[in-house]
mmCIF file of C-alpha atoms in Angstrom:
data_model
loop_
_atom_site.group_PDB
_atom_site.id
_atom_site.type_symbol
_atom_site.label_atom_id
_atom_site.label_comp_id
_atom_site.label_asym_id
_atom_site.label_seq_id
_atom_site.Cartn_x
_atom_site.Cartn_y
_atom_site.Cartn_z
ATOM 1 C CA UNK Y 1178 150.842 233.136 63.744
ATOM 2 C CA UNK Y 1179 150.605 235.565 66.232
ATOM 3 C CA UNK Y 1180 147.133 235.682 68.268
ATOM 4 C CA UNK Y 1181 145.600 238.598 69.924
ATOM 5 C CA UNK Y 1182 145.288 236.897 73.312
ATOM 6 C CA UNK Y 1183 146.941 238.620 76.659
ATOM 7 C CA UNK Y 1184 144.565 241.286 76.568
ATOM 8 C CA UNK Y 1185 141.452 239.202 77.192
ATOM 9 C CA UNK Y 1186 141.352 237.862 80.429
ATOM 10 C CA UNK Y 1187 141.751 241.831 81.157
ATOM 11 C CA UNK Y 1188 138.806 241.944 79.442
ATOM 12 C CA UNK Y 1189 137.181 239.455 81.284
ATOM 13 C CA UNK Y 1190 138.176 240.730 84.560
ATOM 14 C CA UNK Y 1191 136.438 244.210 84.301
ATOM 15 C CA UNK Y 1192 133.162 242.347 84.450
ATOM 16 C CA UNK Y 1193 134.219 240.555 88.231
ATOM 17 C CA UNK Y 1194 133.309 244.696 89.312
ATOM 18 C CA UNK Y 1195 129.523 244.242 88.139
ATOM 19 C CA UNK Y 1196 128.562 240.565 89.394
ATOM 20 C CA UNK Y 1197 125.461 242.147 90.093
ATOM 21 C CA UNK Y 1198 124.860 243.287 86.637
ATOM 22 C CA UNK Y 1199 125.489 240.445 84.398
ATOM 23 C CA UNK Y 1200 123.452 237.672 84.925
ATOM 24 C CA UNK Y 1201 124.287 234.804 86.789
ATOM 25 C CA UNK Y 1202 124.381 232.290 84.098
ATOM 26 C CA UNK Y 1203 127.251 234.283 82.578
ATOM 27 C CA UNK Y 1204 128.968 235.355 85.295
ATOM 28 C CA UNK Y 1205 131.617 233.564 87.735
ATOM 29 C CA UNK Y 1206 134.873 234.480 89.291
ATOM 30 C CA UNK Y 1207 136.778 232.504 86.914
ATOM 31 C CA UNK Y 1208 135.417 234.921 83.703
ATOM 32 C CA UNK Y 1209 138.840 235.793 83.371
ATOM 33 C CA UNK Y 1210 139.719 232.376 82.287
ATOM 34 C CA UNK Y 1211 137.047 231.647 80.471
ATOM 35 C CA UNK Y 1212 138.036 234.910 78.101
ATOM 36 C CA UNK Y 1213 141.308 233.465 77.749
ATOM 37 C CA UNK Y 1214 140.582 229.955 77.166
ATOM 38 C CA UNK Y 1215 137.751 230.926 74.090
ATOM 39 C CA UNK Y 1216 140.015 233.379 73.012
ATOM 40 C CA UNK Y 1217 142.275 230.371 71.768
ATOM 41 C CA UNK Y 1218 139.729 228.656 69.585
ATOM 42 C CA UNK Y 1219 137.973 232.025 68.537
ATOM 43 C CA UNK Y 1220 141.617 233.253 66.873
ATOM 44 C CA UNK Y 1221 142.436 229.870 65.567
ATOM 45 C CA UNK Y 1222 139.024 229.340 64.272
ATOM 46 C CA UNK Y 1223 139.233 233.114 62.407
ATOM 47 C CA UNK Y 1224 142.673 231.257 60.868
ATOM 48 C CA UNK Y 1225 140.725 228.938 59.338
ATOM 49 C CA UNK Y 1226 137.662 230.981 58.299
ATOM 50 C CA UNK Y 1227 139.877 233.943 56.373
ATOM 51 C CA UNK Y 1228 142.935 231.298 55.269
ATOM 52 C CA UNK Y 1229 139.992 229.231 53.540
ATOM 53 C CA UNK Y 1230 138.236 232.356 51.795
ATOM 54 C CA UNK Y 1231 141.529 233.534 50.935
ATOM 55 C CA UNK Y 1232 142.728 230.326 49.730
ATOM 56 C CA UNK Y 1233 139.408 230.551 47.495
ATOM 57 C CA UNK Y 1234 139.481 233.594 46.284
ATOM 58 C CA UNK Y 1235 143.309 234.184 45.463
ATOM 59 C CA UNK Y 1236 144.044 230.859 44.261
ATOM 60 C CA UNK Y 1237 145.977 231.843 41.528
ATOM 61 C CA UNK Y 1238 148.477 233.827 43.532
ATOM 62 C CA UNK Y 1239 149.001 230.331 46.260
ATOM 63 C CA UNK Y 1240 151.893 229.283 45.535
ATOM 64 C CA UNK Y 1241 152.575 225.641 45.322
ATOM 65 C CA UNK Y 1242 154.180 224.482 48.438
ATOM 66 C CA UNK Y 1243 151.192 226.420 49.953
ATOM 67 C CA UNK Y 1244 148.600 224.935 47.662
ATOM 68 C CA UNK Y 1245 149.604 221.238 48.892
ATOM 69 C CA UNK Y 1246 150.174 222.178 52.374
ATOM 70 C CA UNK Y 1247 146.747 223.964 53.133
ATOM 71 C CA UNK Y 1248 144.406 220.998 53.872
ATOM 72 C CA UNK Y 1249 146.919 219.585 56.474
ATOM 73 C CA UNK Y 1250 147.383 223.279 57.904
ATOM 74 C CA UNK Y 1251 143.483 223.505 58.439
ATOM 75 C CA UNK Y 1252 143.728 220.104 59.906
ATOM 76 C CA UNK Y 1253 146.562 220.839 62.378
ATOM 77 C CA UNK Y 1254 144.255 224.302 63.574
ATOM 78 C CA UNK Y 1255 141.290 222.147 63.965
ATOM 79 C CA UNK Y 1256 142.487 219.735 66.524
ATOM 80 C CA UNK Y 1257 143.903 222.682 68.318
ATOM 81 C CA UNK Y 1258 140.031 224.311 67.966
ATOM 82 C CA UNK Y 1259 138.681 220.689 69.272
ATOM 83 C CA UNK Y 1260 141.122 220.229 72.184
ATOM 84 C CA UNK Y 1261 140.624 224.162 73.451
ATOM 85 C CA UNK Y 1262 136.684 223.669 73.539
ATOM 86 C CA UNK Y 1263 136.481 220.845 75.197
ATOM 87 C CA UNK Y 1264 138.495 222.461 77.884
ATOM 88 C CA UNK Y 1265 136.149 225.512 77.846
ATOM 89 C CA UNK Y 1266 132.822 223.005 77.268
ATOM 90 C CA UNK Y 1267 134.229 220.946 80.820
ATOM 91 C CA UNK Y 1268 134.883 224.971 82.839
ATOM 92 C CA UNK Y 1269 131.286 226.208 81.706
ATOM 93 C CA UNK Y 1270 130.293 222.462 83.328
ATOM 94 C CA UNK Y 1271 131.979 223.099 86.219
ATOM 95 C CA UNK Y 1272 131.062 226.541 86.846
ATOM 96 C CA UNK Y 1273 127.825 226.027 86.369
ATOM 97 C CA UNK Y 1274 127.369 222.887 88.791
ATOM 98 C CA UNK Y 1275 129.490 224.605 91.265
ATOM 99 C CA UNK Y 1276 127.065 227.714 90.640
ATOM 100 C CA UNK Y 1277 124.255 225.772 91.498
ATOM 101 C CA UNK Y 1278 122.428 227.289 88.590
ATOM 102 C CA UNK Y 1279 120.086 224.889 88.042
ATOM 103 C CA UNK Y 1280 117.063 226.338 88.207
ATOM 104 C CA UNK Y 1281 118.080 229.303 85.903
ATOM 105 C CA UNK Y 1282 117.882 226.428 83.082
ATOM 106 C CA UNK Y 1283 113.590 226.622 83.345
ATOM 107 C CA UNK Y 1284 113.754 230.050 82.014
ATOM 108 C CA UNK Y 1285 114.182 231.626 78.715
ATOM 109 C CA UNK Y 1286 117.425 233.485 79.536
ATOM 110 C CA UNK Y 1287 118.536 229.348 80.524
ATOM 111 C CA UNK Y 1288 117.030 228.061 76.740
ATOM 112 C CA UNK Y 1289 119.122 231.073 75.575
ATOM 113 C CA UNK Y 1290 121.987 229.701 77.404
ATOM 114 C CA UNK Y 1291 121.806 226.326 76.162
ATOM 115 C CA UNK Y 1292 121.599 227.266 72.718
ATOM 116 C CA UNK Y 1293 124.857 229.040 73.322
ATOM 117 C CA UNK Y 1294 127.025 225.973 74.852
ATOM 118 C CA UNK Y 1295 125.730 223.359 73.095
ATOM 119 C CA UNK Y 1296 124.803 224.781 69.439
ATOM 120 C CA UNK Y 1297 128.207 227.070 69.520
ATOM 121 C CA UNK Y 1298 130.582 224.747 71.846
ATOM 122 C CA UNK Y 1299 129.814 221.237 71.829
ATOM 123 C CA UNK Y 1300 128.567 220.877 67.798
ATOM 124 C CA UNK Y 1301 131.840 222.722 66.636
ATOM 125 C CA UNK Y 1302 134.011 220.778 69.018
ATOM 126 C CA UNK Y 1303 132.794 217.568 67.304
ATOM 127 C CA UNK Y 1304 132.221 218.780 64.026
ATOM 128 C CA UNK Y 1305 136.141 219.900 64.248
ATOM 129 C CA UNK Y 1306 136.946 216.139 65.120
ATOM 130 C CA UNK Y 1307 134.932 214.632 62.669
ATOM 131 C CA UNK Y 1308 136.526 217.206 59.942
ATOM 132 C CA UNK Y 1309 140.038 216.141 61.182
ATOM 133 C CA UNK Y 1310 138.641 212.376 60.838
ATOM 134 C CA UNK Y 1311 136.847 212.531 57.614
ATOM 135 C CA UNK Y 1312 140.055 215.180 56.098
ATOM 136 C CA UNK Y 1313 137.157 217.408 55.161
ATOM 137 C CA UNK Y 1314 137.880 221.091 54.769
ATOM 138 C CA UNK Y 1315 134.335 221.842 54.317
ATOM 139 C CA UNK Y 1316 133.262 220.442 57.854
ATOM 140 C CA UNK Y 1317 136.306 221.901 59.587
ATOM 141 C CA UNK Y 1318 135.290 225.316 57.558
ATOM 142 C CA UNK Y 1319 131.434 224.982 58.845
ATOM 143 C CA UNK Y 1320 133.049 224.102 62.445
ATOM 144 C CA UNK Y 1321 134.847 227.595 62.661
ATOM 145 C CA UNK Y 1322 131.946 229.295 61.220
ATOM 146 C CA UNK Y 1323 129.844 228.169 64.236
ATOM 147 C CA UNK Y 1324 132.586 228.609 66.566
ATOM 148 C CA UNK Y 1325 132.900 232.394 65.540
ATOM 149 C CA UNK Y 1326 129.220 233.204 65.997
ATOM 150 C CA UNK Y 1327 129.555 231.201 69.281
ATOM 151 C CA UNK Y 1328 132.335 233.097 70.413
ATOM 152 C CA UNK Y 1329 130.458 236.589 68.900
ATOM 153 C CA UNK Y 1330 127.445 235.238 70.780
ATOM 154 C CA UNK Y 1331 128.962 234.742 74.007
ATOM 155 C CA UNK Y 1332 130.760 238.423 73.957
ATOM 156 C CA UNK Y 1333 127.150 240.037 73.242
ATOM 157 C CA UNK Y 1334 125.642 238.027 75.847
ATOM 158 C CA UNK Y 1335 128.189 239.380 78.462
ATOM 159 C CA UNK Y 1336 128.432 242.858 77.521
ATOM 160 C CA UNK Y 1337 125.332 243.754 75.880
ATOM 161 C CA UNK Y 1338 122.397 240.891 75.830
ATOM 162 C CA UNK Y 1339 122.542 239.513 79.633
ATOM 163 C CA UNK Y 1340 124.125 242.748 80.958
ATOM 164 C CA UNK Y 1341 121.684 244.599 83.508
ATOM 165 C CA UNK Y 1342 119.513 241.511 82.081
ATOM 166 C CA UNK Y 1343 116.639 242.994 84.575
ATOM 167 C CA UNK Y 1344 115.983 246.475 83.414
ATOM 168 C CA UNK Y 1345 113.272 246.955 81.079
ATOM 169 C CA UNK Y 1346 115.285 249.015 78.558
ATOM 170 C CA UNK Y 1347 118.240 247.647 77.010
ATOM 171 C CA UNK Y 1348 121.418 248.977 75.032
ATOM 172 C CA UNK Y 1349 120.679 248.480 70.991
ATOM 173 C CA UNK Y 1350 123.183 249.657 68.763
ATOM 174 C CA UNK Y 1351 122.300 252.828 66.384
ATOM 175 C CA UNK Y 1352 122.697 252.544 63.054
ATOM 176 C CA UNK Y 1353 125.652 255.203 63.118
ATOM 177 C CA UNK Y 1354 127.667 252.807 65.276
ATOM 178 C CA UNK Y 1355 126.630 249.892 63.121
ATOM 179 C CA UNK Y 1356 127.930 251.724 59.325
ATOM 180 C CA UNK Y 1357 131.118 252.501 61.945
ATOM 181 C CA UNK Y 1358 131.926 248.980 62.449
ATOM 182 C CA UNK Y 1359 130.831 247.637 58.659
ATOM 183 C CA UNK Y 1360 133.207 250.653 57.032
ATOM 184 C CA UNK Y 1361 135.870 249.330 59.476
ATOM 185 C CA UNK Y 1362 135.886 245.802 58.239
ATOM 186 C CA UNK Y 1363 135.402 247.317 54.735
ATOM 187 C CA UNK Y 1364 138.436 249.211 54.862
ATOM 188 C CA UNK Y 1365 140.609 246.146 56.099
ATOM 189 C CA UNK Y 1366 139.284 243.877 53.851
ATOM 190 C CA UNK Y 1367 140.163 246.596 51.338
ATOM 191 C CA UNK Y 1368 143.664 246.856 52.660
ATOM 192 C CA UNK Y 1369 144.443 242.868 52.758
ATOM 193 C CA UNK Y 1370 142.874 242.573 49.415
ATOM 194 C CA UNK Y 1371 145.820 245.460 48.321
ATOM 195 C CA UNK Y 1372 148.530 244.168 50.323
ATOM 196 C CA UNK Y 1373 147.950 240.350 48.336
ATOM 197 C CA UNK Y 1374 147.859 241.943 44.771
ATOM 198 C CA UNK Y 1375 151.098 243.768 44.603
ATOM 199 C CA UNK Y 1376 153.201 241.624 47.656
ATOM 200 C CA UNK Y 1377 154.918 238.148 47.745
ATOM 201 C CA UNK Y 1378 152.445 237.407 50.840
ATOM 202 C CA UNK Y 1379 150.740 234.494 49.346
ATOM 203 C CA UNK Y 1380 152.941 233.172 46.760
ATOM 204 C CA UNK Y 1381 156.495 232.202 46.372
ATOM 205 C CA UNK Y 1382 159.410 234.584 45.394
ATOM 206 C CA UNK Y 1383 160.080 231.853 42.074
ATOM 207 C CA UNK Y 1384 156.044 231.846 41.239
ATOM 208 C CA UNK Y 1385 156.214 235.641 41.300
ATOM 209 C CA UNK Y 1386 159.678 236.017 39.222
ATOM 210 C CA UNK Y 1387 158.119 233.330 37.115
ATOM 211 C CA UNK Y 1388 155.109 235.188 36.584
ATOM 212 C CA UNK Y 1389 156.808 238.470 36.028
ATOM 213 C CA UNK Y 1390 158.778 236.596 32.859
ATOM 214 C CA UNK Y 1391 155.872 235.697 31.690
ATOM 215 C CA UNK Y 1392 154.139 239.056 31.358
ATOM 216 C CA UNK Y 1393 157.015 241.046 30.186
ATOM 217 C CA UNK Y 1394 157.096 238.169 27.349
ATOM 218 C CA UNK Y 1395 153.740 238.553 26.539
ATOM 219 C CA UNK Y 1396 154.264 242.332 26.383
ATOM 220 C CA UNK Y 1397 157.333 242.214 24.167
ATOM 221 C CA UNK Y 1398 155.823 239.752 21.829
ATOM 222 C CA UNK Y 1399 152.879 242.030 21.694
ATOM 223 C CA UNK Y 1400 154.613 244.724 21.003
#
């Protein structure tokens, strides 16, 4: 599995040129880091979410070694999910004692901040534990679920949310940039969904000969 990583502690970087701009509960020299580090368990924990739907919705085409492999593949990514946040739970905890930010925590943008580490960090960290535990697909699926809108969360807060966090007018998204993004995703989806139906991507090479046998059986009897 190759993961879409390199490229975001760049990311986090351009923001150490506005430390005035985003606020200071989100902001620290190590951003870059941080990027990298969430990065990890945001990729893995996309794994998860699309290998599960997929797994769902083209279960006839899994093959076989596939079908009895899965739960122990989702189980193998979770621990990986757990371990990662942890190590990003224990660098927001030591940025923000070193920070001194303290007293940000008595105001809504620190409730907001909260709800972000401990809702979207700490709950999936042990929910991925106890799904590894318990050999529960459904709590390991629930785990990455929050972790994405954790990691979604996080980005927003950055770049859009808690960026120039003082003015009195913020960035909102119009609804042209919105239908954008949604035909995007549309169009991928559309693509994978393609790619599945007329590839060997999910299933064996024997499951697809042995399917192929069977239609043009079907089709000869029929005819």
């Amino acid at each position: 599995i190759t993961l879409s990583t390199l490229h975001q502690s760049g990311l986090g970087a351009l923001y150490m040129m506005a430390p005035d701009k985003v606020h200071p509960l989100w902001y620290s020299e190590f951003i870059p880091i941080m990027f990298f580090v969430s990065s990890i368990f945001a990729g893995l924990s996309m794994v998860i979410f699309e290998g599960s739907i997929t797994h769902r919705v083209f279960h006839q085409r899994v093959g076989p070694d596939l079908e009895r492999s899965h739960d122990s593949i989702l189980r193998g990514l979770a621990r990986i999910c757990a371990g990662t946040l942890f190590v990003y739970l224990f660098m927001e905890l030591i940025v923000f004692v070193h920070g001194q930010k303290w007293d940000y925590l008595a105001t809504g943008w620190g409730a907001w901040y909260l709800l972000e580490v401990v809702g979207f960090v700490a709950v999936p960290s042990v929910l991925f534990l106890r799904g590894v535990a318990r050999k529960s697909p459904r709590v390991i699926g629930t785990a990455a679920i929050l972790t994405l809108v954790g990691i979604m969360l996080n980005r927003l807060n950055i770049s859009v949310i808690a960026f120039k966090w003082y003015l009195p007018v913020r960035y909102v998204p119009t609804w042209q940039e919105i239908v954008v993004t949604l035909a995007v995703l549309s169009a991928e989806i559309w693509v994978f969904r393609w790619v599945v139906n007329r590839m060997p991507v999910l299933d064996d090479a024997h499951v697809r000969s042995g399917r192929l046998e069977r239609v043009e059986r079907a089709s000869a009897s029929a005819a």
